[in-house]
C-alpha cells in the first residue's frame, strides 16, 4: 500500500490509476470505444446472438461453462450454421466448468468444422503441459470479426453461473440470476483478441486458418477502455492491483457488486481507509448463493467493515453473480474477476476498465436498482448475532483459499 501511494503524483483518480496499472501491464488504455451495458442473461444473449448472426469472417468464443441445454443448443446451432457459411469459428471451453457437458456435444461442433480447445483437461493423460487442476479458464468472451466483443460474468447456460460440481444435468434455474456483461466496439477489441490467441497458443490449439483477425478498428465512441487480463504465475496480480489502486485513490464514492467476496488484508485495509477518509463505500453482496460456504466466508468480514463505516447490503430476490465496480462516477469495471483467492491467484480472468462519466452514470443507475432490491446489514443487529454463525464463519474462512 505504501509503495502504491508513493508511486505516483497526487493528481486525479484517472491519472494516478492509469500510471499504476500501466506499470504492471502491457495492455494500453485505448480511446474511441463504444461500451454498451448488458444487465442479466436475456440482454446479453440477445447481443451475443446478434453479433454471431452478423459475423462475416470469424467468431472466437471462450467460456467457463458451455452447457448441453436449451441455451447451449441455440449457440451450437448458430455456430455450426456460421461455420457452414464460411465463417471460421474457434472455441475454448474450461474442462471443469463444462464437466457435465457430454463429449458428444463438442465432438459435433468439431465434426462441423469448428476448432475446439478444452482448457486444461481433467484427464492428466490428455493435458498438453503441466497438469494443474486448480488452474481454470474463468473468462467469458465473445469476439465477432475482431470488431465486437462481449465480456462479463455470463456463461453459456440456462443456469449460466451455477457450480458445476453440484449442478444436475439440464437442471432448471431455481431463481433469477443477476449478472452483468458489456459489449465493446472500437480499438479495445484488439486487446481481447490478443488474450484469446494467447490462451489458444498456451493450450496448443494448433494452427488456425488465415482470417482477418485484426482488422483496422475505427473509433466508435468516446470511452477510454483498458483490458485487464490475468494468468496464474504471470499476471495474476494485475486485477488485484487494479482494484487496490482504484479504491486507494477514490475521492467520493466506491460502489462494488460482487458474487464472491473473500478479500485479502490489503483490499480490506484499502476499503476501511477509504471509509475513514469520508468516501461513500457501499458493497452489494449475495443474500443467497449456489454455495452456502461462500456466504459464510463473505460474512466473516462484515464486522471489521461495518465498524469502519462501510455500508454492506445483501441482495434479496436474485442470486447475485455480477462482478462490477463504479468509483467516483467515472471509473468502472465489468468482467469475470471475483474478489476471492481463486480469481486473484488461480484463474485466467478478464475485466474491462472503462473511464467514462456517461457509462459510469449507467453503472450507478444499475447499482441503485440493485440497492433497492437489497437489505442493508446494520452494525447494531450484526453485533448481537448468536455464537454459532460466528464460529461457522470463522471456520469456513480458514479454508477460504479453496472456495
Short mmCIF file of C-alpha atoms in Angstrom, two decimals:
data_model
loop_
_atom_site.label_atom_id
_atom_site.label_comp_id
_atom_site.label_asym_id
_atom_site.label_seq_id
_atom_site.Cartn_x
_atom_site.Cartn_y
_atom_site.Cartn_z
CA UNK A 1 0.00 0.00 0.00
CA UNK A 2 2.83 2.42 0.84
CA UNK A 3 4.56 1.68 -2.45
CA UNK A 4 1.28 2.22 -4.29
CA UNK A 5 0.62 5.59 -2.67
CA UNK A 6 4.18 6.79 -3.25
CA UNK A 7 4.44 5.59 -6.83
CA UNK A 8 2.52 8.44 -8.46
CA UNK A 9 1.89 12.13 -8.01
CA UNK A 10 -1.26 13.14 -6.06
CA UNK A 11 -3.36 14.02 -9.11
CA UNK A 12 -6.87 12.88 -10.00
CA UNK A 13 -8.01 9.24 -9.92
CA UNK A 14 -7.66 8.83 -13.68
CA UNK A 15 -4.05 9.95 -13.79
CA UNK A 16 -2.96 8.05 -10.73
CA UNK A 17 -4.76 4.83 -11.57
CA UNK A 18 -3.55 4.92 -15.17
CA UNK A 19 0.08 5.24 -14.12
CA UNK A 20 -0.16 2.42 -11.59
CA UNK A 21 -1.83 -0.10 -13.92
CA UNK A 22 0.44 0.82 -16.83
CA UNK A 23 3.41 -0.03 -14.63
CA UNK A 24 2.32 -3.68 -14.32
CA UNK A 25 0.59 -4.45 -17.63
CA UNK A 26 1.34 -4.03 -21.30
CA UNK A 27 -2.33 -3.55 -22.13
CA UNK A 28 -2.83 0.03 -23.34
CA UNK A 29 -5.56 2.46 -22.41
CA UNK A 30 -7.41 2.82 -25.72
CA UNK A 31 -9.64 5.69 -26.73
CA UNK A 32 -12.62 5.86 -29.05
CA UNK A 33 -14.59 2.90 -27.73
CA UNK A 34 -18.33 2.40 -27.57
CA UNK A 35 -19.37 0.44 -24.45
CA UNK A 36 -22.91 -0.91 -24.00
CA UNK A 37 -24.07 -2.14 -20.60
CA UNK A 38 -25.84 -5.53 -20.64
CA UNK A 39 -27.72 -6.44 -17.48
CA UNK A 40 -28.63 -10.12 -16.99
CA UNK A 41 -28.77 -13.12 -19.31
CA UNK A 42 -31.57 -12.22 -21.75
CA UNK A 43 -29.99 -8.89 -22.76
CA UNK A 44 -26.54 -10.46 -23.02
CA UNK A 45 -27.69 -13.45 -25.05
CA UNK A 46 -29.64 -11.17 -27.41
CA UNK A 47 -26.49 -9.11 -28.02
CA UNK A 48 -24.40 -12.26 -28.47
CA UNK A 49 -26.82 -13.81 -30.98
CA UNK A 50 -26.90 -10.55 -32.94
CA UNK A 51 -23.10 -10.39 -33.04
CA UNK A 52 -22.92 -14.03 -34.17
CA UNK A 53 -25.55 -13.58 -36.87
CA UNK A 54 -23.74 -10.54 -38.32
CA UNK A 55 -20.28 -12.14 -38.31
CA UNK A 56 -18.78 -12.40 -41.81
CA UNK A 57 -15.16 -13.51 -41.23
CA UNK A 58 -14.64 -15.28 -37.89
CA UNK A 59 -16.00 -15.92 -34.39
CA UNK A 60 -13.87 -16.53 -31.29
CA UNK A 61 -15.75 -17.77 -28.21
CA UNK A 62 -14.24 -18.50 -24.78
CA UNK A 63 -16.41 -19.60 -21.85
CA UNK A 64 -16.01 -21.27 -18.48
CA UNK A 65 -19.33 -23.12 -18.83
CA UNK A 66 -20.91 -24.29 -22.08
CA UNK A 67 -23.89 -26.40 -21.17
CA UNK A 68 -25.83 -29.08 -23.03
CA UNK A 69 -29.18 -27.36 -22.51
CA UNK A 70 -31.56 -25.14 -24.49
CA UNK A 71 -29.21 -22.14 -24.45
CA UNK A 72 -26.21 -24.30 -25.32
CA UNK A 73 -28.09 -25.88 -28.21
CA UNK A 74 -29.06 -22.47 -29.61
CA UNK A 75 -25.44 -21.39 -29.57
CA UNK A 76 -24.28 -24.68 -31.08
CA UNK A 77 -26.78 -24.49 -33.96
CA UNK A 78 -25.86 -20.90 -34.78
CA UNK A 79 -22.12 -21.59 -34.58
CA UNK A 80 -22.47 -24.59 -36.89
CA UNK A 81 -24.54 -22.51 -39.30
CA UNK A 82 -21.91 -19.75 -39.39
CA UNK A 83 -19.12 -22.30 -39.89
CA UNK A 84 -21.05 -23.78 -42.82
CA UNK A 85 -21.31 -20.28 -44.30
CA UNK A 86 -17.51 -19.97 -44.29
CA UNK A 87 -17.14 -18.03 -41.04
CA UNK A 88 -14.28 -19.63 -39.07
CA UNK A 89 -15.42 -20.47 -35.51
CA UNK A 90 -12.81 -21.04 -32.79
CA UNK A 91 -13.97 -22.17 -29.34
CA UNK A 92 -12.27 -22.54 -25.92
CA UNK A 93 -14.14 -24.10 -23.00
CA UNK A 94 -12.99 -24.99 -19.49
CA UNK A 95 -12.91 -28.69 -18.61
CA UNK A 96 -14.07 -28.20 -15.00
CA UNK A 97 -16.73 -25.58 -15.75
CA UNK A 98 -18.13 -27.74 -18.56
CA UNK A 99 -17.56 -31.11 -16.88
CA UNK A 100 -21.28 -32.03 -17.08
CA UNK A 101 -21.43 -31.38 -20.81
CA UNK A 102 -21.05 -34.67 -22.74
CA UNK A 103 -18.09 -35.07 -25.07
CA UNK A 104 -20.54 -35.67 -27.93
CA UNK A 105 -21.70 -32.05 -27.67
CA UNK A 106 -18.24 -30.73 -28.51
CA UNK A 107 -17.49 -33.54 -31.00
CA UNK A 108 -20.50 -32.45 -33.04
CA UNK A 109 -19.01 -28.97 -33.23
CA UNK A 110 -15.65 -30.39 -34.33
CA UNK A 111 -17.34 -32.54 -36.96
CA UNK A 112 -18.94 -29.37 -38.32
CA UNK A 113 -15.52 -27.77 -38.85
CA UNK A 114 -15.35 -25.68 -35.67
CA UNK A 115 -11.94 -25.60 -33.98
CA UNK A 116 -12.45 -26.59 -30.33
CA UNK A 117 -9.93 -26.45 -27.47
CA UNK A 118 -10.56 -27.90 -24.00
CA UNK A 119 -8.74 -25.81 -21.38
CA UNK A 120 -6.59 -27.90 -19.01
CA UNK A 121 -8.35 -31.27 -19.45
CA UNK A 122 -9.34 -33.06 -16.25
CA UNK A 123 -7.66 -36.20 -17.53
CA UNK A 124 -3.92 -35.67 -16.94
CA UNK A 125 -3.17 -38.02 -19.88
CA UNK A 126 -4.89 -35.56 -22.21
CA UNK A 127 -3.17 -32.50 -20.79
CA UNK A 128 -0.84 -30.63 -23.11
CA UNK A 129 1.54 -29.31 -20.44
CA UNK A 130 1.86 -29.15 -16.68
CA UNK A 131 -1.33 -30.63 -15.17
CA UNK A 132 -2.82 -28.12 -12.71
CA UNK A 133 -6.36 -28.90 -11.59
CA UNK A 134 -6.71 -25.51 -9.87
CA UNK A 135 -5.80 -23.51 -12.99
CA UNK A 136 -9.12 -22.76 -14.68
CA UNK A 137 -10.22 -20.54 -17.55
CA UNK A 138 -12.91 -18.41 -15.90
CA UNK A 139 -13.16 -15.91 -18.78
CA UNK A 140 -16.36 -15.31 -20.75
CA UNK A 141 -15.54 -13.62 -24.07
CA UNK A 142 -17.25 -13.48 -27.45
CA UNK A 143 -15.43 -11.84 -30.37
CA UNK A 144 -17.08 -11.32 -33.77
CA UNK A 145 -14.95 -10.32 -36.78
CA UNK A 146 -12.42 -8.70 -34.43
CA UNK A 147 -14.75 -5.70 -34.21
CA UNK A 148 -17.29 -6.57 -31.49
CA UNK A 149 -16.53 -8.05 -28.08
CA UNK A 150 -18.85 -9.12 -25.26
CA UNK A 151 -17.36 -9.91 -21.85
CA UNK A 152 -18.58 -10.26 -18.27
CA UNK A 153 -19.82 -12.92 -15.89
CA UNK A 154 -22.40 -14.76 -18.00
CA UNK A 155 -21.69 -18.30 -19.24
CA UNK A 156 -23.38 -20.29 -21.99
CA UNK A 157 -26.01 -21.99 -19.85
CA UNK A 158 -29.62 -21.77 -18.80
CA UNK A 159 -28.18 -21.93 -15.29
CA UNK A 160 -25.30 -19.87 -16.57
CA UNK A 161 -23.34 -19.49 -13.37
CA UNK A 162 -24.15 -22.43 -11.13
CA UNK A 163 -21.49 -24.59 -9.52
CA UNK A 164 -20.59 -27.42 -11.96
CA UNK A 165 -19.76 -29.77 -9.08
CA UNK A 166 -23.32 -29.55 -7.74
CA UNK A 167 -25.30 -28.89 -10.91
CA UNK A 168 -27.55 -31.64 -12.22
CA UNK A 169 -27.84 -32.22 -15.93
CA UNK A 170 -30.47 -29.93 -17.51
CA UNK A 171 -31.45 -28.64 -14.07
CA UNK A 172 -33.77 -25.62 -14.27
CA UNK A 173 -32.59 -22.47 -12.51
CA UNK A 174 -34.42 -22.22 -9.16
CA UNK A 175 -34.17 -18.44 -9.04
CA UNK A 176 -33.27 -15.47 -11.19
CA UNK A 177 -29.53 -14.96 -11.63
CA UNK A 178 -28.36 -11.34 -11.51
CA UNK A 179 -25.31 -10.78 -13.72
CA UNK A 180 -23.64 -8.14 -15.91
CA UNK A 181 -21.78 -8.03 -19.22
CA UNK A 182 -20.62 -5.28 -21.56
CA UNK A 183 -20.39 -5.04 -25.33
CA UNK A 184 -17.31 -3.21 -26.61
CA UNK A 185 -16.77 -1.81 -30.10
CA UNK A 186 -13.58 0.01 -31.02
CA UNK A 187 -9.80 -0.31 -30.56
CA UNK A 188 -10.05 -2.19 -27.23
CA UNK A 189 -11.43 -5.25 -29.06
CA UNK A 190 -7.94 -5.98 -30.42
CA UNK A 191 -6.63 -6.38 -26.85
CA UNK A 192 -9.28 -9.02 -26.13
CA UNK A 193 -8.41 -10.76 -29.38
CA UNK A 194 -4.76 -10.94 -28.28
CA UNK A 195 -5.77 -12.57 -24.99
CA UNK A 196 -7.84 -15.17 -26.83
CA UNK A 197 -4.94 -16.18 -29.07
CA UNK A 198 -2.51 -16.20 -26.14
CA UNK A 199 -4.73 -18.78 -24.45
CA UNK A 200 -5.12 -20.73 -27.70
CA UNK A 201 -1.35 -20.97 -28.09
CA UNK A 202 -0.74 -21.85 -24.43
CA UNK A 203 -3.26 -24.69 -24.76
CA UNK A 204 -1.59 -25.84 -28.00
CA UNK A 205 -4.74 -25.37 -30.02
CA UNK A 206 -2.87 -25.74 -33.29
CA UNK A 207 -2.87 -23.70 -36.45
CA UNK A 208 -5.97 -21.67 -37.30
CA UNK A 209 -6.88 -20.93 -40.90
CA UNK A 210 -5.92 -17.45 -42.01
CA UNK A 211 -8.62 -14.86 -41.47
CA UNK A 212 -8.73 -11.12 -40.78
CA UNK A 213 -8.42 -11.45 -37.01
CA UNK A 214 -7.02 -7.95 -36.50
CA UNK A 215 -8.89 -5.58 -38.82
CA UNK A 216 -8.32 -1.85 -38.75
CA UNK A 217 -10.51 -0.54 -35.94
CA UNK A 218 -12.06 2.89 -36.16
CA UNK A 219 -13.20 4.91 -33.18
CA UNK A 220 -16.81 4.05 -32.32
CA UNK A 221 -17.43 6.15 -29.21
CA UNK A 222 -15.81 8.24 -26.51
CA UNK A 223 -14.96 5.77 -23.74
CA UNK A 224 -11.41 5.02 -22.64
CA UNK A 225 -11.03 1.26 -22.11
CA UNK A 226 -8.25 -0.91 -20.72
CA UNK A 227 -8.45 -4.69 -20.98
CA UNK A 228 -7.08 -6.31 -17.82
CA UNK A 229 -6.32 -10.00 -18.28
CA UNK A 230 -4.64 -12.32 -15.80
CA UNK A 231 -2.97 -15.73 -15.83
CA UNK A 232 -1.64 -17.56 -12.75
CA UNK A 233 2.09 -17.21 -12.18
CA UNK A 234 2.47 -14.45 -14.76
CA UNK A 235 -0.06 -11.65 -14.50
CA UNK A 236 -2.32 -12.77 -11.67
CA UNK A 237 -1.56 -9.69 -9.56
CA UNK A 238 -2.88 -7.24 -12.13
CA UNK A 239 -6.60 -7.47 -11.18
CA UNK A 240 -5.57 -7.16 -7.53
CA UNK A 241 -3.55 -4.00 -8.26
CA UNK A 242 -6.39 -2.70 -10.42
CA UNK A 243 -8.84 -2.92 -7.51
CA UNK A 244 -6.50 -1.77 -4.75
CA UNK A 245 -5.30 1.26 -6.69
CA UNK A 246 -8.84 2.31 -7.66
CA UNK A 247 -10.04 2.01 -4.05
CA UNK A 248 -6.94 3.73 -2.66
CA UNK A 249 -7.31 6.74 -4.96
CA UNK A 250 -11.11 7.09 -4.64
CA UNK A 251 -12.23 10.55 -3.55
CA UNK A 252 -16.02 10.41 -3.21
CA UNK A 253 -17.64 7.01 -3.83
CA UNK A 254 -16.89 3.30 -4.13
CA UNK A 255 -19.81 1.11 -5.20
CA UNK A 256 -18.98 -2.59 -5.55
CA UNK A 257 -21.18 -5.52 -6.55
CA UNK A 258 -19.56 -8.92 -6.07
CA UNK A 259 -20.73 -12.51 -6.17
CA UNK A 260 -17.81 -13.99 -4.22
CA UNK A 261 -16.22 -11.61 -1.74
CA UNK A 262 -13.29 -13.07 0.20
CA UNK A 263 -10.84 -10.13 0.13
CA UNK A 264 -7.29 -10.32 1.44
CA UNK A 265 -5.96 -7.98 4.13
CA UNK A 266 -4.73 -5.33 1.69
CA UNK A 267 -8.09 -4.95 -0.04
CA UNK A 268 -9.82 -4.83 3.35
CA UNK A 269 -7.41 -2.16 4.58
CA UNK A 270 -7.97 -0.12 1.42
CA UNK A 271 -11.77 -0.24 1.89
CA UNK A 272 -11.51 0.63 5.59
CA UNK A 273 -9.14 3.50 4.85
CA UNK A 274 -11.47 4.83 2.15
CA UNK A 275 -14.42 4.87 4.55
CA UNK A 276 -12.25 6.56 7.20
CA UNK A 277 -11.42 9.45 4.86
CA UNK A 278 -15.10 10.04 4.10
CA UNK A 279 -15.58 8.08 0.90
CA UNK A 280 -19.07 6.62 0.46
CA UNK A 281 -18.27 2.89 0.39
CA UNK A 282 -21.20 0.62 -0.45
CA UNK A 283 -20.91 -3.09 -1.27
CA UNK A 284 -23.75 -5.29 -2.53
CA UNK A 285 -23.20 -9.00 -1.88
CA UNK A 286 -25.34 -12.11 -2.33
CA UNK A 287 -28.05 -12.87 0.21
CA UNK A 288 -28.41 -16.32 -1.34
CA UNK A 289 -25.73 -18.28 -3.16
CA UNK A 290 -25.04 -21.50 -5.04
CA UNK A 291 -22.55 -22.17 -2.22
CA UNK A 292 -23.53 -21.70 1.46
CA UNK A 293 -19.82 -21.71 2.31
CA UNK A 294 -19.36 -18.62 0.15
CA UNK A 295 -21.95 -16.82 2.27
CA UNK A 296 -20.20 -17.85 5.48
CA UNK A 297 -16.84 -16.69 4.13
CA UNK A 298 -18.06 -13.26 2.99
CA UNK A 299 -19.86 -12.64 6.30
CA UNK A 300 -16.66 -13.29 8.23
CA UNK A 301 -15.51 -9.81 7.12
CA UNK A 302 -18.69 -7.90 7.96
CA UNK A 303 -17.74 -6.83 11.49
CA UNK A 304 -14.48 -5.12 10.50
CA UNK A 305 -16.09 -3.37 7.55
CA UNK A 306 -19.24 -2.26 9.39
CA UNK A 307 -17.25 -0.85 12.32
CA UNK A 308 -15.17 1.18 9.82
CA UNK A 309 -18.28 2.74 8.27
CA UNK A 310 -18.53 0.61 5.13
CA UNK A 311 -22.18 0.08 4.16
CA UNK A 312 -22.99 -3.55 3.38
CA UNK A 313 -26.06 -4.91 1.59
CA UNK A 314 -27.27 -8.40 0.72
CA UNK A 315 -29.31 -8.89 -2.44
CA UNK A 316 -32.66 -10.41 -1.59
CA UNK A 317 -34.58 -11.69 -4.62
CA UNK A 318 -31.90 -12.87 -7.06
CA UNK A 319 -28.78 -14.98 -6.94
CA UNK A 320 -26.14 -12.30 -7.40
CA UNK A 321 -23.34 -13.33 -9.77
CA UNK A 322 -22.12 -9.94 -11.06
CA UNK A 323 -18.55 -8.67 -10.62
CA UNK A 324 -18.66 -4.91 -11.10
CA UNK A 325 -17.49 -1.64 -9.60
CA UNK A 326 -18.05 2.06 -10.19
CA UNK A 327 -15.83 4.59 -8.44
CA UNK A 328 -16.05 8.39 -8.28
CA UNK A 329 -18.70 8.32 -11.01
CA UNK A 330 -16.05 7.97 -13.71
CA UNK A 331 -14.13 4.68 -13.22
CA UNK A 332 -15.98 1.41 -13.87
CA UNK A 333 -15.08 -2.23 -14.34
CA UNK A 334 -17.07 -5.23 -15.55
CA UNK A 335 -15.68 -8.71 -16.04
CA UNK A 336 -15.17 -12.21 -14.70
CA UNK A 337 -12.88 -11.45 -11.74
CA UNK A 338 -14.27 -12.12 -8.27
CA UNK A 339 -12.67 -10.68 -5.15
CA UNK A 340 -11.64 -14.14 -3.97
CA UNK A 341 -8.49 -16.22 -3.99
CA UNK A 342 -9.48 -18.41 -6.93
CA UNK A 343 -9.90 -15.40 -9.22
CA UNK A 344 -6.89 -13.47 -7.94
CA UNK A 345 -4.46 -16.42 -7.78
CA UNK A 346 -5.58 -19.44 -9.80
CA UNK A 347 -7.83 -18.49 -12.72
CA UNK A 348 -7.48 -16.91 -16.12
CA UNK A 349 -9.72 -13.84 -15.82
CA UNK A 350 -10.51 -10.72 -17.83
CA UNK A 351 -12.05 -7.36 -16.97
CA UNK A 352 -12.69 -4.18 -18.89
CA UNK A 353 -11.85 -0.94 -17.09
CA UNK A 354 -13.97 1.86 -18.55
CA UNK A 355 -13.21 5.52 -17.97
CA UNK A 356 -16.33 7.42 -18.96
CA UNK A 357 -18.72 9.60 -16.99
CA UNK A 358 -21.60 8.63 -19.28
CA UNK A 359 -21.03 4.90 -18.80
CA UNK A 360 -20.42 5.37 -15.06
CA UNK A 361 -23.83 7.06 -14.83
CA UNK A 362 -25.41 3.91 -16.30
CA UNK A 363 -23.47 1.81 -13.81
CA UNK A 364 -24.66 3.99 -10.93
CA UNK A 365 -28.27 3.64 -12.10
CA UNK A 366 -27.88 -0.15 -12.22
CA UNK A 367 -26.27 -0.11 -8.77
CA UNK A 368 -29.21 1.92 -7.42
CA UNK A 369 -31.67 -0.66 -8.79
CA UNK A 370 -29.74 -3.47 -7.14
CA UNK A 371 -29.55 -1.46 -3.92
CA UNK A 372 -33.33 -1.06 -3.87
CA UNK A 373 -33.63 -4.85 -4.01
CA UNK A 374 -31.14 -5.42 -1.19
CA UNK A 375 -31.25 -5.44 2.60
CA UNK A 376 -28.75 -3.29 4.47
CA UNK A 377 -26.76 -5.02 7.22
CA UNK A 378 -26.84 -2.87 10.36
CA UNK A 379 -23.97 -2.98 12.86
CA UNK A 380 -26.29 -2.91 15.88
CA UNK A 381 -28.05 -6.02 14.57
CA UNK A 382 -24.89 -7.74 13.41
CA UNK A 383 -23.02 -7.50 16.73
CA UNK A 384 -25.89 -9.26 18.54
CA UNK A 385 -25.71 -12.41 16.43
CA UNK A 386 -25.53 -15.75 18.29
CA UNK A 387 -22.24 -17.59 18.67
CA UNK A 388 -22.92 -20.47 16.24
CA UNK A 389 -22.87 -18.42 12.98
CA UNK A 390 -19.76 -16.57 14.20
CA UNK A 391 -17.91 -19.86 14.73
CA UNK A 392 -19.15 -21.23 11.43
CA UNK A 393 -17.95 -18.15 9.53
CA UNK A 394 -14.56 -18.24 11.24
CA UNK A 395 -14.12 -21.94 10.48
CA UNK A 396 -15.03 -21.61 6.79
CA UNK A 397 -12.69 -18.65 6.46
CA UNK A 398 -9.77 -20.91 7.47
CA UNK A 399 -10.28 -22.76 4.17
CA UNK A 400 -11.22 -19.73 2.09
CA UNK A 401 -8.41 -20.19 -0.45
CA UNK A 402 -10.12 -23.37 -1.71
CA UNK A 403 -13.66 -21.98 -2.07
#
